[in-house]
Coordinates of C-alpha atoms (C1' of nucleotides) in Angstrom, one line a residue:
Chain A
M1 CA 87.2 83.8 87.2
E2 CA 90.1 83.4 89.6
E3 CA 90.7 87.2 89.3
R4 CA 89.7 89.1 92.4
E5 CA 89.4 92.9 92.1
I6 CA 92.8 94.4 92.9
S7 CA 92.6 97.7 94.8
K8 CA 94.2 100.9 93.4
A9 CA 96.4 101.1 96.4
V10 CA 98.0 97.7 95.5
V11 CA 98.4 98.6 91.8
K12 CA 100.2 101.8 92.9
R13 CA 102.7 99.8 94.9
L14 CA 103.5 97.3 92.1
P15 CA 105.8 99.6 90.1
L16 CA 107.5 100.5 93.4
Y17 CA 108.2 96.8 94.1
Y18 CA 109.4 96.5 90.6
R19 CA 111.8 99.5 91.0
Y20 CA 113.3 98.2 94.3
L21 CA 113.7 94.7 92.9
G22 CA 115.4 96.1 89.9
D23 CA 117.8 97.9 92.1
L24 CA 118.5 94.7 94.1
L25 CA 119.0 92.9 90.8
E26 CA 121.6 95.4 89.8
Q27 CA 123.3 94.9 93.1
K28 CA 123.4 91.2 92.4
V29 CA 121.2 90.4 95.4
E30 CA 119.8 86.9 94.8
R31 CA 117.2 86.5 97.4
I32 CA 115.3 88.8 99.8
S33 CA 112.8 88.3 102.6
S34 CA 109.7 90.4 103.0
N35 CA 111.2 91.6 106.2
E36 CA 114.5 92.9 104.6
L37 CA 112.6 94.4 101.7
S38 CA 110.2 96.1 104.1
H39 CA 113.1 97.9 105.8
Q40 CA 114.4 99.2 102.5
M41 CA 111.0 100.3 101.2
K42 CA 109.7 101.6 104.4
V43 CA 106.5 99.6 104.3
T44 CA 105.5 96.7 106.4
A45 CA 106.5 93.1 105.6
S46 CA 102.9 92.1 106.1
Q47 CA 101.8 94.5 103.3
I48 CA 104.4 93.1 100.9
R49 CA 103.3 89.6 101.5
Q50 CA 99.6 90.5 101.2
D51 CA 100.2 92.5 98.1
L52 CA 102.1 89.8 96.3
N53 CA 99.6 87.1 97.3
N54 CA 96.9 88.9 95.4
F55 CA 98.7 87.5 92.3
G56 CA 100.0 84.2 93.5
G57 CA 102.7 82.7 95.8
F58 CA 106.0 83.9 94.6
G59 CA 108.1 83.1 97.6
Q60 CA 109.2 80.1 99.5
Q61 CA 108.9 79.5 103.3
G62 CA 112.3 79.7 105.0
Y63 CA 113.9 81.2 102.0
G64 CA 112.1 84.4 101.0
Y65 CA 111.8 85.6 97.4
N66 CA 114.1 85.1 94.5
V67 CA 114.8 88.6 93.3
K68 CA 115.1 87.9 89.6
Y69 CA 112.1 85.6 89.6
L70 CA 109.9 88.1 91.5
Y71 CA 111.1 91.0 89.4
N72 CA 110.1 89.2 86.2
E73 CA 106.8 88.1 87.6
I74 CA 105.9 91.6 88.7
G75 CA 107.0 92.8 85.2
K76 CA 104.5 90.4 83.7
I77 CA 101.7 91.5 86.0
L78 CA 102.4 95.1 85.0
G79 CA 102.3 94.0 81.3
L80 CA 105.9 94.9 80.7
D81 CA 106.5 91.7 78.8
K82 CA 104.4 93.1 76.0
T83 CA 105.1 96.0 73.5
Y84 CA 102.8 98.9 73.0
N85 CA 102.7 101.5 70.2
M86 CA 102.4 104.9 71.7
I87 CA 102.0 108.4 70.3
I88 CA 102.5 111.8 71.9
I89 CA 100.0 114.6 71.2
G90 CA 101.7 117.9 71.8
A91 CA 105.3 118.5 70.9
G92 CA 106.1 121.1 73.6
N93 CA 108.9 120.6 76.1
L94 CA 106.9 118.0 78.0
G95 CA 106.1 116.0 74.9
Q96 CA 109.7 116.2 73.8
A97 CA 110.8 115.2 77.3
L98 CA 108.7 112.0 77.0
A99 CA 109.9 111.4 73.5
N100 CA 113.5 111.6 74.6
Y101 CA 113.1 109.3 77.5
V102 CA 114.7 106.2 76.1
K103 CA 113.9 103.9 79.1
F104 CA 110.2 103.8 78.0
E105 CA 111.4 102.1 74.8
K106 CA 113.3 99.5 76.8
R107 CA 110.1 98.6 78.8
G108 CA 108.2 98.0 75.6
F109 CA 106.6 101.4 75.0
R110 CA 107.5 102.3 71.4
I111 CA 106.9 105.9 70.6
I112 CA 106.1 106.0 66.9
G113 CA 104.8 109.5 66.3
I114 CA 104.5 113.0 67.8
F115 CA 101.7 115.3 66.8
D116 CA 101.4 119.1 67.0
V117 CA 99.4 121.8 65.4
N118 CA 102.3 124.2 65.0
P119 CA 103.3 124.1 61.3
R120 CA 106.9 125.2 62.2
L121 CA 107.5 121.9 63.8
S122 CA 106.4 120.0 60.6
G123 CA 109.1 117.7 59.4
V124 CA 111.2 118.1 62.5
A125 CA 112.1 114.9 64.4
V126 CA 112.8 114.2 68.0
R127 CA 115.2 111.3 68.6
G128 CA 114.3 110.0 65.1
I129 CA 110.5 110.2 65.8
P130 CA 108.8 112.5 63.3
I131 CA 106.6 115.4 64.4
L132 CA 103.4 115.2 62.4
M133 CA 100.6 117.7 62.0
T134 CA 97.5 117.0 64.1
D135 CA 95.2 117.1 61.1
T136 CA 96.8 114.0 59.8
L137 CA 96.1 112.1 63.1
P138 CA 92.9 110.3 62.1
Q139 CA 94.6 108.9 59.0
F140 CA 97.6 107.9 61.0
L141 CA 95.5 106.1 63.5
E142 CA 93.8 104.1 60.7
E143 CA 97.1 103.1 59.3
N144 CA 98.8 102.3 62.6
S145 CA 97.6 100.3 65.6
I146 CA 98.1 102.6 68.5
H147 CA 97.6 101.4 72.1
I148 CA 98.5 104.4 74.1
A149 CA 98.4 108.2 73.5
A150 CA 100.1 110.7 75.8
L151 CA 98.4 114.0 75.9
T152 CA 100.9 116.8 76.5
L153 CA 98.9 119.7 75.3
P154 CA 96.7 122.3 76.9
K155 CA 93.3 121.4 78.4
N156 CA 91.2 122.5 75.5
G157 CA 93.2 120.6 72.9
A158 CA 93.2 117.5 75.0
E159 CA 89.5 117.6 75.4
E160 CA 89.1 117.9 71.6
V161 CA 91.5 115.2 70.6
A162 CA 90.7 112.6 73.2
P163 CA 87.4 111.5 71.6
V164 CA 89.1 111.3 68.2
L165 CA 91.7 109.0 69.7
V166 CA 89.0 106.8 71.3
E167 CA 87.0 106.7 68.1
H168 CA 90.0 105.4 66.2
G169 CA 90.8 102.6 68.6
V170 CA 93.2 104.0 71.1
K171 CA 92.7 102.1 74.3
A172 CA 94.6 104.1 76.9
I173 CA 95.4 107.7 77.5
W174 CA 98.3 109.1 79.6
N175 CA 96.9 112.5 80.4
F176 CA 99.1 115.4 81.4
A177 CA 96.4 118.1 80.7
H178 CA 94.7 119.8 83.6
T179 CA 91.4 118.2 83.1
D180 CA 89.6 115.0 83.9
L181 CA 88.8 113.6 80.5
N182 CA 85.2 112.4 80.2
L183 CA 85.6 109.1 78.2
P184 CA 83.8 105.8 78.0
D185 CA 84.5 103.4 80.9
H186 CA 86.5 100.9 78.9
I187 CA 89.2 103.5 78.1
V188 CA 92.1 103.5 80.5
V189 CA 93.0 107.0 81.6
E190 CA 96.1 107.6 83.8
S191 CA 96.6 111.2 84.7
V192 CA 99.6 113.1 85.8
H193 CA 98.6 116.5 87.2
L194 CA 101.7 118.4 87.8
S195 CA 100.2 121.6 89.3
E196 CA 98.2 119.5 91.7
S197 CA 101.3 117.7 92.8
L198 CA 103.0 121.1 93.4
M199 CA 100.0 122.3 95.4
Q200 CA 100.3 119.2 97.6
L201 CA 103.9 120.1 98.2
S202 CA 103.0 123.6 99.1
Y203 CA 100.3 122.4 101.5
N204 CA 102.8 120.1 103.2
L205 CA 105.4 122.9 103.3
N206 CA 103.0 125.2 105.1
C207 CA 102.0 122.4 107.5
A208 CA 105.6 121.7 108.4
N209 CA 106.2 125.4 109.1
K210 CA 103.1 125.6 111.2
N211 CA 104.2 122.6 113.3
E212 CA 107.6 124.2 113.9
E213 CA 106.1 127.4 115.2
E214 CA 104.1 125.6 117.9
Chain B
M1 CA 96.3 122.8 118.9
E2 CA 93.1 122.9 117.0
E3 CA 94.9 121.2 114.1
R4 CA 94.0 117.6 113.7
E5 CA 96.2 115.4 111.5
I6 CA 94.9 115.7 107.9
S7 CA 95.1 112.4 106.0
K8 CA 97.0 112.2 102.7
A9 CA 93.8 111.2 100.9
V10 CA 92.2 114.6 101.9
V11 CA 95.3 116.6 100.9
K12 CA 95.3 114.9 97.5
R13 CA 91.7 116.0 96.9
L14 CA 92.2 119.7 97.9
P15 CA 93.9 120.7 94.6
L16 CA 91.1 118.9 92.8
Y17 CA 88.4 120.9 94.6
Y18 CA 90.5 124.0 93.8
R19 CA 90.6 123.2 90.1
Y20 CA 86.8 122.5 89.9
L21 CA 86.0 125.6 91.9
G22 CA 88.3 127.6 89.6
D23 CA 86.4 126.3 86.6
L24 CA 83.1 127.2 88.2
L25 CA 84.4 130.7 88.9
E26 CA 85.3 131.1 85.3
Q27 CA 81.8 130.1 84.3
K28 CA 80.6 132.8 86.7
V29 CA 78.8 130.3 88.9
E30 CA 78.2 132.0 92.2
R31 CA 77.1 129.3 94.6
I32 CA 77.2 125.5 94.6
S33 CA 75.9 122.7 96.9
S34 CA 77.9 119.7 97.8
N35 CA 75.4 117.7 95.9
E36 CA 75.9 119.6 92.6
L37 CA 79.7 119.6 93.0
S38 CA 79.6 115.9 93.8
H39 CA 78.0 115.1 90.4
Q40 CA 80.6 117.2 88.5
M41 CA 83.5 115.7 90.4
K42 CA 82.3 112.2 90.6
V43 CA 82.8 111.9 94.3
T44 CA 80.1 111.8 97.1
A45 CA 78.6 114.9 98.6
S46 CA 79.3 113.4 102.0
Q47 CA 83.0 113.3 101.2
I48 CA 83.1 116.9 100.1
R49 CA 81.5 118.1 103.3
Q50 CA 83.7 115.9 105.4
D51 CA 86.8 117.0 103.6
L52 CA 86.0 120.7 103.9
N53 CA 85.0 120.4 107.5
N54 CA 88.5 119.3 108.4
F55 CA 89.4 123.0 107.9
G56 CA 86.3 124.7 109.1
G57 CA 82.7 125.5 108.0
F58 CA 82.8 127.2 104.7
G59 CA 79.2 126.7 103.7
Q60 CA 75.8 127.8 104.9
Q61 CA 72.8 125.6 105.5
G62 CA 70.1 125.9 102.9
Y63 CA 72.5 127.8 100.6
G64 CA 75.5 125.7 99.9
Y65 CA 78.9 127.1 99.3
N66 CA 79.9 130.5 97.8
V67 CA 82.2 129.5 94.9
K68 CA 84.6 132.5 95.1
Y69 CA 84.9 132.4 98.9
L70 CA 85.5 128.6 99.0
Y71 CA 88.0 128.9 96.1
N72 CA 90.0 131.5 98.0
E73 CA 89.8 129.6 101.3
I74 CA 91.1 126.4 99.7
G75 CA 93.8 128.5 98.1
K76 CA 94.9 129.7 101.5
I77 CA 94.8 126.2 102.9
L78 CA 97.1 125.1 100.1
G79 CA 99.4 128.0 100.8
L80 CA 98.8 129.6 97.4
D81 CA 98.4 133.0 99.0
K82 CA 102.2 133.0 99.6
T83 CA 105.1 133.2 97.3
Y84 CA 107.9 130.7 97.0
N85 CA 111.3 130.9 95.5
M86 CA 112.0 127.9 93.4
I87 CA 115.0 126.5 91.5
I88 CA 115.1 123.7 89.0
I89 CA 118.1 121.3 89.0
G90 CA 118.5 119.7 85.6
A91 CA 117.9 121.8 82.4
G92 CA 116.8 118.9 80.2
N93 CA 113.4 118.9 78.4
L94 CA 111.6 118.2 81.6
G95 CA 113.3 121.0 83.6
Q96 CA 112.7 123.4 80.7
A97 CA 109.1 122.3 80.5
L98 CA 108.6 123.3 84.1
A99 CA 110.5 126.5 83.6
N100 CA 108.2 127.4 80.7
Y101 CA 105.1 126.7 82.5
V102 CA 104.0 130.2 83.4
K103 CA 101.0 129.2 85.5
F104 CA 103.2 128.2 88.3
E105 CA 104.4 131.9 88.5
K106 CA 100.8 133.0 88.8
R107 CA 100.2 130.7 91.8
G108 CA 103.2 132.2 93.6
F109 CA 105.9 129.8 92.6
R110 CA 108.7 132.0 91.3
I111 CA 111.4 130.1 89.4
I112 CA 114.6 132.1 89.8
G113 CA 117.3 129.7 88.6
I114 CA 117.9 126.6 86.6
F115 CA 121.0 124.5 87.2
D116 CA 122.9 122.0 85.0
V117 CA 126.3 120.5 84.7
N118 CA 126.5 120.8 80.9
P119 CA 128.8 123.7 80.2
R120 CA 127.2 124.2 76.8
L121 CA 124.1 125.4 78.5
S122 CA 126.0 128.0 80.5
G123 CA 124.7 131.5 79.9
V124 CA 121.6 130.2 78.1
A125 CA 118.3 131.4 79.5
V126 CA 114.8 129.8 79.5
R127 CA 112.0 132.3 79.6
G128 CA 114.4 134.8 81.0
I129 CA 115.6 132.4 83.7
P130 CA 119.3 131.9 83.5
I131 CA 120.8 128.4 83.4
L132 CA 123.7 128.3 85.9
M133 CA 126.4 125.7 86.5
T134 CA 125.7 123.3 89.3
D135 CA 129.1 123.9 90.9
T136 CA 127.9 127.5 91.7
L137 CA 124.8 126.1 93.5
P138 CA 126.0 126.3 97.1
Q139 CA 127.0 129.9 96.7
F140 CA 123.7 130.7 95.0
L141 CA 121.8 129.1 97.9
E142 CA 123.7 131.2 100.4
E143 CA 122.8 134.4 98.5
N144 CA 119.2 133.6 97.8
S145 CA 116.5 132.2 100.0
I146 CA 115.1 129.1 98.2
H147 CA 112.0 127.3 99.4
I148 CA 111.6 124.7 96.8
A149 CA 113.9 122.8 94.4
A150 CA 112.6 120.7 91.5
L151 CA 114.9 117.8 90.7
T152 CA 114.7 117.0 87.0
L153 CA 117.9 115.1 86.6
P154 CA 118.9 111.5 86.7
K155 CA 118.8 109.4 89.8
N156 CA 122.5 109.6 90.8
G157 CA 122.6 113.4 90.3
A158 CA 119.5 113.8 92.3
E159 CA 120.8 111.7 95.2
E160 CA 124.0 113.8 95.2
V161 CA 122.4 117.2 95.1
A162 CA 119.6 116.7 97.5
P163 CA 121.7 116.7 100.7
V164 CA 123.4 119.9 99.4
L165 CA 120.1 121.6 99.0
V166 CA 118.9 120.5 102.5
E167 CA 122.2 121.7 104.0
H168 CA 121.7 125.1 102.6
G169 CA 118.1 125.5 103.8
V170 CA 115.9 124.3 101.0
K171 CA 112.7 123.1 102.7
A172 CA 110.9 121.2 100.0
I173 CA 111.9 119.0 97.1
W174 CA 109.8 118.3 94.0
N175 CA 111.4 115.1 92.9
F176 CA 111.1 113.8 89.4
A177 CA 114.1 111.4 89.7
H178 CA 113.4 107.7 89.8
T179 CA 114.4 107.3 93.4
D180 CA 113.1 107.8 96.9
L181 CA 115.3 110.4 98.4
N182 CA 116.4 109.7 101.9
L183 CA 116.2 113.0 103.7
P184 CA 115.5 114.2 107.2
D185 CA 111.9 114.1 108.2
H186 CA 111.3 117.8 108.3
I187 CA 112.1 118.1 104.6
V188 CA 109.0 117.9 102.4
V189 CA 109.4 115.6 99.4
E190 CA 106.8 115.4 96.7
S191 CA 107.6 112.9 94.0
V192 CA 106.4 112.5 90.5
H193 CA 107.4 109.1 89.2
L194 CA 106.5 109.2 85.5
S195 CA 107.6 105.6 84.7
E196 CA 105.6 104.3 87.6
S197 CA 102.6 106.2 86.3
L198 CA 103.1 104.6 82.9
M199 CA 103.4 101.1 84.5
Q200 CA 100.0 101.6 86.3
L201 CA 98.5 102.5 82.9
S202 CA 99.9 99.4 81.4
Y203 CA 98.6 97.3 84.2
N204 CA 95.2 98.7 83.8
L205 CA 95.3 98.3 80.1
N206 CA 96.1 94.6 80.4
C207 CA 93.4 94.2 83.0
A208 CA 90.8 95.8 80.8
N209 CA 91.8 93.5 77.9
K210 CA 91.5 90.5 80.2
N211 CA 88.0 91.4 81.3
E212 CA 86.9 91.8 77.7
E213 CA 88.1 88.4 76.8
E214 CA 86.0 86.7 79.5
Chain C
dT1 C1' 57.6 129.8 107.8
dA2 C1' 59.0 125.9 104.7
dG3 C1' 62.6 124.1 102.1
dA4 C1' 67.2 123.3 101.4
dT5 C1' 71.5 122.1 102.6
dT6 C1' 75.1 122.1 105.8
dG7 C1' 78.0 120.2 109.8
dT8 C1' 78.6 116.3 112.3
dT9 C1' 77.7 111.8 114.4
dA10 C1' 77.1 107.0 113.6
dA11 C1' 77.5 102.9 110.4
dT12 C1' 79.8 100.7 106.9
dC13 C1' 83.3 99.4 104.2
dG14 C1' 88.0 98.5 102.9
dA15 C1' 92.8 98.5 103.7
dT16 C1' 96.6 97.7 106.8
dT17 C1' 98.8 95.2 110.4
dA18 C1' 99.4 91.4 113.5
dA19 C1' 99.6 86.7 114.3
dC20 C1' 100.5 82.1 113.4
dA21 C1' 100.0 77.5 111.2
dA22 C1' 102.1 75.6 107.2
dT23 C1' 106.2 74.3 105.1
dC24 C1' 110.6 74.8 102.8
Chain D
dT1 C1' 115.8 68.1 112.2
dA2 C1' 115.6 73.1 113.7
dG3 C1' 115.2 77.7 112.0
dA4 C1' 113.4 80.8 109.0
dT5 C1' 109.9 82.8 106.5
dT6 C1' 106.0 82.4 103.7
dG7 C1' 100.9 82.3 102.8
dT8 C1' 96.7 83.3 105.0
dT9 C1' 93.4 84.2 108.5
dA10 C1' 91.9 87.3 112.1
dA11 C1' 92.2 91.9 114.4
dT12 C1' 92.7 96.6 114.0
dC13 C1' 92.7 100.8 112.1
dG14 C1' 91.2 104.4 109.1
dA15 C1' 88.6 106.3 105.4
dT16 C1' 84.2 106.6 103.2
dT17 C1' 79.3 106.8 103.2
dA18 C1' 74.8 107.3 105.2
dA19 C1' 71.8 109.7 108.1
dC20 C1' 69.9 113.4 110.4
dA21 C1' 69.6 117.2 113.7
dA22 C1' 70.9 122.0 113.3
dT23 C1' 70.1 126.1 111.0
dC24 C1' 70.2 129.4 107.3

DNA sequence: TAGATTGTTAATCGATTAACAATC
DNA sequence: TAGATTGTTAATCGATTAACAATC
């Protein structure tokens, strides 16, 4: 009831606050004002205070914000106080890169299986996580409660496997395939489109050149 | 002079238009109206027309847009009609994943070197691209004109190597490290922050659950 | 020509910034 | 207490949507 709808722009900044606060924590900084933080992050102090007040009053007048407290609170807002079972579909370089990234584990994202269609990968393990064959996926999903599936396989494969995942109770999909998955509204889809990111870079690169020429 | 400042929101949608038009092209669709396209892409027709008209009038009243023509024009706007020399710094799974992704090559992004500090990787090649030692990087940059560098190495390494790249004429950085690089304004930085993407997913996942409970 | 659909202006909506009273 | 800084309201800015005249 008290929940207002939080805009995407705000949600996108939350992990950023979390990262900067984590850095400050490492540097043993105890407290910080919205003004100081705004200089470091290159956003406005006003925006920081507005963003945070969507979720409650975490600061104190005349003092600012306690770094450790705010860090933990944002962690909770992001759901990092919980643990999630995650699988990776597609054991190529990208899938293996995700599997090897140990920091996810620390934040509560437990990778418990990697799936691929290539029989040569059967039985191989990445950082102790077994690579399983995709045809055993439905059974695996029945036997294990999986919250998140990362799709690191080509477009067609991703479009095929996504409905299977949803059907077996997967709630969120981290999509690296070059397609917008068409799934029911209650499924959370977060996409990372690498080639689109590279195209934005190339657009900006050409812009920059153009401006120089003028 | 005729250039107005294009907003980030528009630039972000350009690769998306490009992808959808590419799909239509494959399906041999010859022409499309903003209205039809808006249904497929789940944006408003108004937005499509507004976005495109930032760059010129590509359509025709009563007809719509010619798919092939519009696809090519957007490609040009994105700078995909040019070729770029690219290097990858960090030959871990993620760096190798990028090196193996052949579609970049097709779009004009030629990966001509991969760098790493691990001497065991010296002499190894990925898809024919040699892995070189990072201490040879400055010399390599002098001998080759590099437009883009992808940083697929840990934060500290990225922060160290970025100024070296800039000093030797690299114009754009595709940053996968968990840091906001502090570089001169004329350097184009496009960042892909995977853990921040995963945190957004986890936020949305918890939101969705909360709404269900109500 | 009549119908369709763009290009573009005007209206609306939402997000960011500024300002300041509340208060630690 | 005086100074600092938040929480929050109001003002501004920008992006999205609606509407429609222009025109193919």
